[in-house]
Every structure is written in structure tokens, then in C-alpha cells.
CSV table of C-alpha atoms in Angstrom, one decimal:
chain,number,residue,atom,x,y,z
A,1,MET,CA,22.3,-66.6,-28.4
A,2,GLU,CA,25.2,-66.4,-31.0
A,3,LEU,CA,28.7,-67.7,-29.8
A,4,GLY,CA,31.9,-66.7,-31.2
A,5,VAL,CA,35.7,-65.9,-30.6
A,6,SER,CA,37.5,-62.8,-30.4
A,7,THR,CA,41.3,-62.1,-30.5
A,8,PHE,CA,43.9,-59.3,-30.2
A,9,VAL,CA,46.4,-61.4,-32.2
A,10,GLU,CA,48.9,-61.5,-29.5
A,11,THR,CA,52.5,-61.9,-30.1
A,12,THR,CA,53.9,-61.9,-26.5
A,13,PRO,CA,56.8,-64.2,-25.5
A,14,ASP,CA,55.8,-67.8,-25.0
A,15,VAL,CA,55.9,-68.4,-21.2
A,16,GLN,CA,57.3,-71.8,-21.5
A,17,THR,CA,60.0,-71.4,-24.4
A,18,GLY,CA,60.7,-67.6,-24.1
A,19,GLU,CA,60.3,-67.5,-28.0
A,20,THR,CA,58.2,-64.9,-29.6
A,21,ILE,CA,56.1,-65.7,-32.8
A,22,SER,CA,56.5,-63.3,-35.7
A,23,HIS,CA,53.5,-61.0,-36.6
A,24,ALA,CA,53.3,-62.6,-40.0
A,25,GLU,CA,52.9,-66.1,-38.7
A,26,ARG,CA,50.4,-65.1,-36.0
A,27,LEU,CA,48.3,-63.3,-38.5
A,28,ARG,CA,48.3,-66.5,-40.7
A,29,GLU,CA,47.3,-68.6,-37.6
A,30,VAL,CA,44.4,-66.2,-36.9
A,31,VAL,CA,43.0,-66.9,-40.4
A,32,GLU,CA,43.2,-70.5,-39.7
A,33,GLU,CA,41.3,-70.0,-36.5
A,34,ILE,CA,38.5,-68.0,-38.3
A,35,VAL,CA,38.1,-70.8,-40.8
A,36,LEU,CA,37.9,-73.4,-38.0
A,37,ALA,CA,35.4,-71.4,-36.2
A,38,GLU,CA,33.0,-71.5,-39.2
A,39,GLU,CA,33.6,-75.2,-39.7
A,40,VAL,CA,32.5,-76.0,-36.2
A,41,GLY,CA,29.4,-73.9,-36.5
A,42,LEU,CA,30.2,-70.7,-34.5
A,43,ASP,CA,28.5,-67.6,-35.3
A,44,VAL,CA,31.0,-64.8,-35.3
A,45,TYR,CA,34.7,-63.9,-34.9
A,46,GLY,CA,36.1,-60.6,-33.8
A,47,VAL,CA,39.5,-59.0,-34.3
A,48,GLY,CA,40.8,-56.1,-32.1
A,49,GLU,CA,42.9,-53.2,-33.2
A,50,HIS,CA,46.1,-52.5,-31.5
A,51,HIS,CA,49.5,-50.7,-32.3
A,52,ARG,CA,52.0,-52.3,-30.0
A,53,HIS,CA,54.9,-54.7,-30.6
A,54,ASP,CA,53.0,-57.5,-28.8
A,55,TYR,CA,49.9,-57.3,-30.9
A,56,ALA,CA,49.8,-58.0,-34.7
A,57,ALA,CA,46.4,-56.7,-35.8
A,58,SER,CA,46.7,-53.0,-36.4
A,59,SER,CA,44.2,-53.3,-39.3
A,60,PRO,CA,41.4,-55.7,-38.3
A,61,ALA,CA,39.5,-55.4,-41.6
A,62,VAL,CA,42.4,-56.7,-43.6
A,63,VAL,CA,42.8,-59.7,-41.4
A,64,LEU,CA,38.9,-60.5,-41.6
A,65,ALA,CA,39.1,-59.9,-45.4
A,66,ALA,CA,41.6,-62.6,-45.7
A,67,ALA,CA,39.4,-64.9,-43.8
A,68,ALA,CA,36.3,-63.8,-45.7
A,69,SER,CA,37.4,-65.4,-49.1
A,70,LEU,CA,37.9,-68.8,-47.2
A,71,THR,CA,34.5,-68.7,-45.4
A,72,THR,CA,30.9,-68.2,-46.3
A,73,LYS,CA,28.7,-68.0,-43.2
A,74,ILE,CA,30.7,-66.8,-40.0
A,75,ARG,CA,30.2,-62.9,-39.2
A,76,LEU,CA,33.4,-61.0,-39.3
A,77,SER,CA,33.7,-58.1,-36.8
A,78,SER,CA,36.2,-55.7,-35.3
A,79,ALA,CA,36.7,-56.1,-31.5
A,80,VAL,CA,37.2,-53.1,-31.3
A,81,MET,CA,38.3,-50.4,-33.8
A,82,ILE,CA,39.6,-47.5,-31.8
A,83,LEU,CA,37.4,-44.9,-33.5
A,84,SER,CA,38.8,-41.8,-31.5
A,85,SER,CA,42.1,-42.1,-33.3
A,86,ALA,CA,40.7,-43.3,-36.7
A,87,ASP,CA,39.1,-41.6,-39.7
A,88,PRO,CA,35.4,-42.7,-39.7
A,89,VAL,CA,35.3,-42.5,-43.4
A,90,ARG,CA,38.1,-44.9,-43.7
A,91,VAL,CA,36.8,-47.1,-41.2
A,92,PHE,CA,33.4,-47.2,-43.0
A,93,GLN,CA,35.2,-47.9,-46.3
A,94,ASP,CA,37.3,-50.6,-44.9
A,95,PHE,CA,34.3,-52.5,-43.5
A,96,ALA,CA,32.0,-51.8,-46.5
A,97,THR,CA,34.7,-53.4,-48.5
A,98,LEU,CA,34.9,-56.5,-46.1
A,99,ASP,CA,31.1,-56.6,-46.4
A,100,GLY,CA,31.3,-56.8,-50.0
A,101,ILE,CA,34.0,-59.5,-50.0
A,102,SER,CA,32.2,-61.5,-47.4
A,103,ASN,CA,28.6,-60.9,-49.1
A,104,GLY,CA,27.1,-59.2,-46.1
A,105,ARG,CA,28.8,-60.6,-43.1
A,106,ALA,CA,30.8,-57.7,-41.8
A,107,GLU,CA,30.2,-55.7,-38.6
A,108,ILE,CA,32.0,-52.8,-37.1
A,109,MET,CA,32.6,-52.9,-33.3
A,110,ILE,CA,34.0,-49.5,-32.0
A,111,GLY,CA,35.2,-48.2,-28.7
A,112,ARG,CA,37.2,-45.5,-27.1
A,113,GLY,CA,40.2,-47.9,-26.4
A,114,SER,CA,41.6,-48.8,-23.1
A,115,PHE,CA,45.1,-48.8,-24.8
A,116,THR,CA,46.2,-45.4,-26.0
A,117,GLU,CA,49.2,-46.0,-28.3
A,118,SER,CA,47.3,-45.1,-31.4
A,119,PHE,CA,46.7,-41.5,-30.1
A,120,PRO,CA,50.4,-40.1,-30.6
A,121,LEU,CA,50.8,-42.6,-33.5
A,122,PHE,CA,47.9,-40.8,-35.5
A,123,GLY,CA,48.7,-37.3,-34.1
A,124,TYR,CA,45.9,-37.0,-31.5
A,125,ASP,CA,45.9,-35.6,-28.1
A,126,LEU,CA,44.6,-37.7,-25.2
A,127,LYS,CA,43.0,-34.6,-23.6
A,128,ASP,CA,40.5,-34.8,-26.4
A,129,TYR,CA,39.7,-38.4,-25.7
A,130,GLU,CA,36.0,-38.0,-25.2
A,131,GLU,CA,35.4,-35.2,-27.6
A,132,LEU,CA,37.2,-37.3,-30.4
A,133,PHE,CA,35.0,-40.2,-29.9
A,134,ASN,CA,31.7,-38.5,-29.7
A,135,GLU,CA,32.5,-36.4,-32.8
A,136,LYS,CA,33.8,-39.3,-34.8
A,137,LEU,CA,30.9,-41.6,-33.9
A,138,GLU,CA,28.4,-38.8,-35.1
A,139,LEU,CA,30.3,-38.8,-38.5
A,140,LEU,CA,30.3,-42.6,-38.7
A,141,LEU,CA,26.7,-42.8,-38.1
A,142,ALA,CA,25.9,-40.4,-40.7
A,143,ILE,CA,27.9,-42.3,-43.3
A,144,GLN,CA,26.1,-45.5,-42.3
A,145,LYS,CA,22.8,-43.8,-43.0
A,146,SER,CA,23.5,-41.8,-46.2
A,147,GLU,CA,25.7,-42.5,-49.3
A,148,LYS,CA,26.3,-38.7,-49.5
A,149,VAL,CA,27.2,-36.9,-46.4
A,150,THR,CA,27.5,-33.2,-45.2
A,151,TRP,CA,29.2,-32.9,-41.9
A,152,LYS,CA,31.4,-30.5,-40.0
A,153,GLY,CA,33.4,-31.0,-36.7
A,154,LYS,CA,36.2,-29.8,-34.7
A,155,HIS,CA,39.0,-32.5,-35.2
A,156,ARG,CA,38.4,-33.4,-38.9
A,157,ALA,CA,38.0,-31.5,-42.2
A,158,ALA,CA,34.4,-30.8,-43.1
A,159,ILE,CA,32.6,-32.9,-45.8
A,160,GLU,CA,30.2,-31.1,-48.0
A,161,ASN,CA,27.7,-33.4,-49.9
A,162,LEU,CA,30.5,-36.1,-50.8
A,163,GLY,CA,29.7,-39.7,-51.6
A,164,ILE,CA,31.3,-42.4,-49.4
A,165,TYR,CA,32.1,-45.5,-51.3
A,166,PRO,CA,31.9,-48.6,-51.6
A,167,ARG,CA,28.5,-48.9,-50.0
A,168,PRO,CA,28.0,-52.2,-48.1
A,169,VAL,CA,25.7,-55.2,-49.0
A,170,GLN,CA,24.0,-54.8,-45.6
A,171,ASP,CA,21.8,-51.8,-45.2
A,172,PRO,CA,22.5,-50.7,-42.6
A,173,LEU,CA,26.0,-51.9,-42.0
A,174,PRO,CA,26.0,-53.1,-38.3
A,175,ILE,CA,27.9,-50.8,-35.9
A,176,TRP,CA,28.2,-52.0,-32.2
A,177,ILE,CA,29.6,-50.0,-29.4
A,178,GLY,CA,32.1,-51.9,-27.2
A,179,SER,CA,32.5,-50.9,-23.5
A,180,ALA,CA,34.7,-52.1,-20.6
A,181,GLY,CA,32.0,-50.9,-18.0
A,182,SER,CA,31.3,-47.2,-18.4
A,183,PRO,CA,27.9,-46.3,-17.3
A,184,GLU,CA,28.1,-43.3,-19.6
A,185,SER,CA,28.8,-45.5,-22.5
A,186,ALA,CA,25.8,-47.7,-21.7
A,187,ILE,CA,23.6,-44.8,-21.6
A,188,ARG,CA,25.0,-43.3,-24.9
A,189,THR,CA,24.5,-46.4,-26.7
A,190,GLY,CA,21.1,-46.9,-25.6
A,191,SER,CA,20.1,-43.4,-26.5
A,192,LEU,CA,21.5,-44.0,-29.9
A,193,GLY,CA,19.8,-47.2,-30.4
A,194,LEU,CA,23.0,-49.2,-31.3
A,195,PRO,CA,23.9,-52.8,-30.3
A,196,PHE,CA,26.0,-53.0,-27.1
A,197,VAL,CA,29.0,-55.2,-26.2
A,198,LEU,CA,30.3,-55.5,-22.5
A,199,ALA,CA,33.9,-56.3,-22.3
A,200,ILE,CA,34.1,-58.3,-19.0
A,201,ILE,CA,37.8,-58.0,-18.0
A,202,GLY,CA,39.9,-57.7,-14.9
A,203,ASN,CA,38.5,-58.7,-11.3
A,204,VAL,CA,35.0,-57.7,-12.2
A,205,LEU,CA,32.1,-60.0,-11.8
A,206,PRO,CA,30.0,-60.7,-15.1
A,207,LEU,CA,26.7,-60.2,-13.2
A,208,ASP,CA,27.9,-56.8,-11.9
A,209,TYR,CA,27.3,-55.5,-15.3
A,210,ALA,CA,23.5,-56.1,-15.0
A,211,SER,CA,23.3,-52.5,-13.9
A,212,HIS,CA,24.9,-51.4,-17.3
A,213,VAL,CA,22.5,-53.4,-19.2
A,214,GLN,CA,19.7,-51.8,-17.3
A,215,LEU,CA,21.1,-48.3,-17.9
A,216,TYR,CA,21.4,-49.1,-21.6
A,217,LYS,CA,17.8,-50.4,-21.9
A,218,LYS,CA,16.4,-47.4,-19.9
A,219,ALA,CA,18.3,-44.9,-22.1
A,220,ALA,CA,16.9,-46.6,-25.1
A,221,ALA,CA,13.3,-46.7,-23.9
A,222,GLU,CA,13.5,-42.9,-22.9
A,223,ALA,CA,14.9,-42.2,-26.6
A,224,GLY,CA,11.6,-43.9,-27.8
A,225,ARG,CA,13.4,-47.0,-29.0
A,226,ASP,CA,12.1,-50.5,-29.2
A,227,ILE,CA,14.6,-52.2,-26.7
A,228,SER,CA,13.6,-55.8,-27.8
A,229,LYS,CA,15.3,-55.2,-31.1
A,230,PHE,CA,18.7,-54.3,-29.8
A,231,PRO,CA,21.3,-57.2,-29.3
A,232,ILE,CA,23.5,-57.2,-26.3
A,233,ALA,CA,26.8,-59.1,-26.3
A,234,SER,CA,29.5,-60.1,-23.6
A,235,HIS,CA,33.1,-60.7,-24.0
A,236,SER,CA,35.4,-62.6,-21.7
A,237,HIS,CA,38.7,-64.2,-21.6
A,238,GLY,CA,38.7,-68.0,-21.5
A,239,PHE,CA,39.9,-71.3,-22.4
A,240,ILE,CA,38.3,-74.9,-23.0
A,241,ALA,CA,40.0,-78.2,-22.8
A,242,GLU,CA,38.9,-81.8,-22.4
A,243,THR,CA,39.0,-81.4,-18.5
A,244,ASN,CA,38.8,-78.7,-15.9
A,245,GLN,CA,42.2,-79.3,-14.6
A,246,LEU,CA,43.8,-79.3,-17.9
A,247,ALA,CA,42.1,-76.1,-19.0
A,248,LEU,CA,43.1,-74.3,-15.8
A,249,GLU,CA,46.7,-75.5,-15.9
A,250,LYS,CA,47.0,-74.6,-19.6
A,251,PHE,CA,45.5,-71.1,-19.6
A,252,SER,CA,47.1,-70.1,-16.4
A,253,PRO,CA,50.8,-69.3,-17.5
A,254,SER,CA,49.9,-66.9,-20.3
A,255,THR,CA,47.1,-65.3,-18.3
A,256,HIS,CA,49.3,-64.6,-15.4
A,257,ALA,CA,52.1,-63.3,-17.7
A,258,ARG,CA,50.0,-61.1,-19.7
A,259,THR,CA,47.9,-59.8,-16.8
A,260,ASN,CA,51.0,-58.7,-14.8
A,261,VAL,CA,52.5,-57.0,-17.9
A,262,ARG,CA,49.3,-54.7,-17.8
A,263,ALA,CA,49.4,-54.4,-14.2
A,264,LYS,CA,52.8,-53.1,-14.4
A,265,GLU,CA,51.9,-50.7,-17.1
A,266,LYS,CA,48.9,-49.3,-15.3
A,267,GLY,CA,50.4,-49.3,-11.7
A,268,THR,CA,48.0,-51.9,-10.4
A,269,PRO,CA,48.8,-54.8,-7.9
A,270,PRO,CA,50.2,-58.0,-9.3
A,271,TYR,CA,48.0,-60.8,-10.2
A,272,HIS,CA,48.3,-64.0,-8.1
A,273,ARG,CA,46.9,-67.5,-8.4
A,274,ALA,CA,44.3,-66.8,-5.9
A,275,ASP,CA,42.9,-64.1,-8.3
A,276,TYR,CA,43.1,-66.5,-11.1
A,277,ASP,CA,41.2,-69.1,-9.3
A,278,ALA,CA,38.4,-66.7,-8.2
A,279,ALA,CA,38.0,-65.5,-11.8
A,280,CYS,CA,37.6,-69.1,-13.0
A,281,SER,CA,34.7,-69.7,-10.5
A,282,LEU,CA,31.0,-69.7,-11.8
A,283,ASP,CA,30.5,-66.0,-11.0
A,284,GLY,CA,34.1,-64.9,-12.1
A,285,ALA,CA,35.3,-63.1,-15.2
A,286,LEU,CA,37.3,-66.1,-16.7
A,287,TYR,CA,35.5,-68.7,-18.8
A,288,VAL,CA,37.8,-71.6,-18.2
A,289,GLY,CA,37.2,-75.3,-17.9
A,290,ASP,CA,35.8,-78.4,-19.8
A,291,PRO,CA,32.9,-77.9,-22.2
A,292,GLU,CA,30.2,-78.5,-19.6
A,293,THR,CA,31.6,-76.0,-17.3
A,294,VAL,CA,32.0,-73.2,-19.9
A,295,ALA,CA,28.5,-73.9,-21.2
A,296,ASN,CA,27.0,-73.7,-17.8
A,297,LYS,CA,28.9,-70.4,-17.2
A,298,ILE,CA,27.6,-68.9,-20.4
A,299,ILE,CA,24.1,-69.9,-19.5
A,300,HIS,CA,24.6,-68.4,-16.1
A,301,LEU,CA,24.7,-64.9,-18.0
A,302,ARG,CA,21.0,-65.6,-19.0
A,303,LYS,CA,19.6,-63.8,-22.1
A,304,HIS,CA,22.6,-62.0,-23.7
A,305,THR,CA,22.2,-62.1,-27.5
A,306,ARG,CA,26.0,-62.9,-28.1
A,307,PHE,CA,28.9,-64.2,-26.4
A,308,PHE,CA,32.6,-63.8,-27.4
A,309,LEU,CA,35.1,-66.0,-25.9
A,310,HIS,CA,38.4,-64.2,-26.0
A,311,VAL,CA,41.3,-66.8,-26.6
A,312,PRO,CA,44.1,-66.8,-26.3
A,313,HIS,CA,45.1,-64.4,-23.6
A,314,GLY,CA,48.7,-63.8,-24.2
A,315,THR,CA,50.6,-66.4,-26.2
A,316,MET,CA,49.5,-70.0,-26.2
A,317,PRO,CA,50.3,-72.9,-28.7
A,318,HIS,CA,48.2,-72.7,-31.7
A,319,GLU,CA,47.2,-76.3,-31.4
A,320,ASP,CA,45.7,-75.5,-28.0
A,321,VAL,CA,43.8,-72.4,-29.3
A,322,MET,CA,42.4,-74.5,-32.2
A,323,GLN,CA,41.3,-77.2,-29.9
A,324,ALA,CA,39.5,-74.7,-27.6
A,325,ILE,CA,37.7,-73.3,-30.7
A,326,ARG,CA,36.8,-76.7,-31.8
A,327,LEU,CA,35.3,-77.6,-28.4
A,328,LEU,CA,33.4,-74.3,-28.3
A,329,GLY,CA,31.7,-75.0,-31.5
A,330,THR,CA,31.1,-78.9,-31.2
A,331,GLU,CA,30.4,-79.2,-27.5
A,332,VAL,CA,29.8,-75.8,-25.7
A,333,ALA,CA,27.6,-74.4,-28.4
A,334,PRO,CA,25.0,-77.1,-28.6
A,335,ARG,CA,24.5,-77.1,-24.8
A,336,VAL,CA,24.0,-73.3,-24.8
A,337,ARG,CA,21.7,-73.5,-27.7
A,338,GLU,CA,19.6,-76.2,-26.3
A,339,GLU,CA,19.1,-74.1,-23.0
A,340,VAL,CA,18.3,-70.9,-24.9
A,341,ALA,CA,15.6,-72.9,-27.0
A,342,ARG,CA,14.0,-73.8,-23.7
A,343,TRP,CA,14.0,-70.2,-22.5
A,344,GLU,CA,12.3,-69.2,-25.7
A,345,ALA,CA,9.8,-71.9,-25.6
A,346,SER,CA,8.9,-70.9,-22.0
A,347,ASP,CA,8.4,-67.2,-23.0
A,348,ARG,CA,5.9,-68.0,-25.6
């Protein structure tokens, strides 16, 4: 099982001080976090695309490229790119460029996006939400497969036997589909034979997504694909500290603040301490605790191929985030890898 970190590069007001970090400073912090993640032996780091004042990463490939020149091993992924409002040609070019700079460590994780600010920003209509994603995914996969592309769609100018450059080091350049729990996404991804990432957010239970994994595998099998070759990842918010109590108390303020901002935006009920405590339980959606607790919770997921710990959630002190990454790499990862080795030995 690969272990890594994801971030949306939050620039929300600090709950304790009320101060808001600048976009520039937060971007520099994230590069430091990626470098540390490699130093402590983590496998992957993902940066998500957003177009709001409270997030700094509107261009994940640029952020990851900055880290690529300072690292040599860690894989560098979007988490996610909002493909529906992007140009697939440009997305591929950006990540092929990142792949060259990193010497074959880039990945594209795409999704439809639970945030919709990019649609009016780039001139798209939300009524075309599904159609845009399906059409642009078709084009992105065509570019992945061939240097020269001929393609025609409804929402973008046609391409007639044109080359798309640069070409990546990896052939093919990995493309993952990220989903927040749509059964249709699971089926589509399986049918296409693409790697699948489940974003476990809100009040859902991670094990409730087992049905989506089964839908994904069933669709892949029905399409005649070898499901043993398809990686499946999960993504959850969380935080690690030296003790359970310290982790719970440090992660709580920003989580409450950020979750309630989103609840107000979406018109959903406010988030309370009881919700937080339930989510931090073994079966809950938040991976919060000391290294042993978080490791046991990741192991509880069983045989996923990759796990992303999303940290921070909202704004937290940079030194706390760095320590959480350090503990994930040096104390959580060895425990998880030892257990995975036992699973693999027992399967032989």
C-alpha cells in the first residue's frame, strides 16, 4: 500500500489568531511539505485545484513542478484537476511537462469537482456538468494514447491530426479518476480501466464505500479488463500527533471552522463536536490520532492500493502540519507496510 498526503493549499483565517496567510506564503509552505514527505519515505503527494480566495492552488502542476526540482522519488499528483472546466490538451501538456521535470513521477487525478467556481470563471454552463466531463475525458484519454490526435466534440474546437507536446516520460502518463462517492463514477471508471480514488468526506463511513469498489470491479470485469491490475486509492481528512488527545484537540478547531463554512454554503446542518468525535472513531471518516491509532485505521480499510491523508483541513500552524507528515512517514507507514506484507505473504 502506498501512503501519501494531499492538500487543497488552504488560506482560511487561523481560528486562534484570526490572521490569514498569504497565498504566496502558503504555496511555499506546501513545497516544503512535499520535500519533507519524500524525506520521511512517503510515496505520493497530491495538490487539488480550486479557484477561491480561501485556496491558493489554482494550478497544481506549477506547485508540483516547484517540488519536482527538489525531490527525486515521491510521486506528484493533482488531487483533483477539475477536468470539466479545463482544456484537456493543456492539462496533458502541463502534466507531461511535470513528468519531464520529475523524470517520470507525475500523475493526473481528475474529477468533476464538488466546487463549481471554475465553471463561470472559464465560461462554462453548469447545466452541461456531466456532458462536459464525459467529452473532455474522452479527449484526454485520446491524447494519453497517441502523439497525434483527431477528435471532435460539442464543447471544444475539433482537432485534426495534430500533435500534442511534450510527450511524457511515462507511457502512458497515469490518469486517475477521483470520486466523492457517485456509483456512476465507479462504473464509468471501471469500464474505462482507469485507476480509482474514493474521496471519503463528510459524515460517510469509509467501509460504506465497499459497494462502490465492487461496482468498479464488476464494471471492469464486464469490460473484459484484468481487475487485479487496477489500483484503488482512498482519501480522508486527518491529523497525527504524539498522543490521541493532542491530535484530537489540535485538529478540531480548523475542522469545525472549515466544515461549517461549507455547511453554510451548501445549506446543510452545522457541524458539532459529536459529529467530530464520531468521525474520529475507528469506522469514521477522519483519521485523527497518534501513529498507532491512525495506522490501525488505515489497516482497517484492508487492501486498498494507496491512501492519502488530507492535511491540513482549513488553516493549521505549518509546524503542526510538518510534524503530522513526519509521523505519517516515520511511524504510521512502517506499521501499515508491515501489516500489508503479512497480507501478501498469506495470499501466496
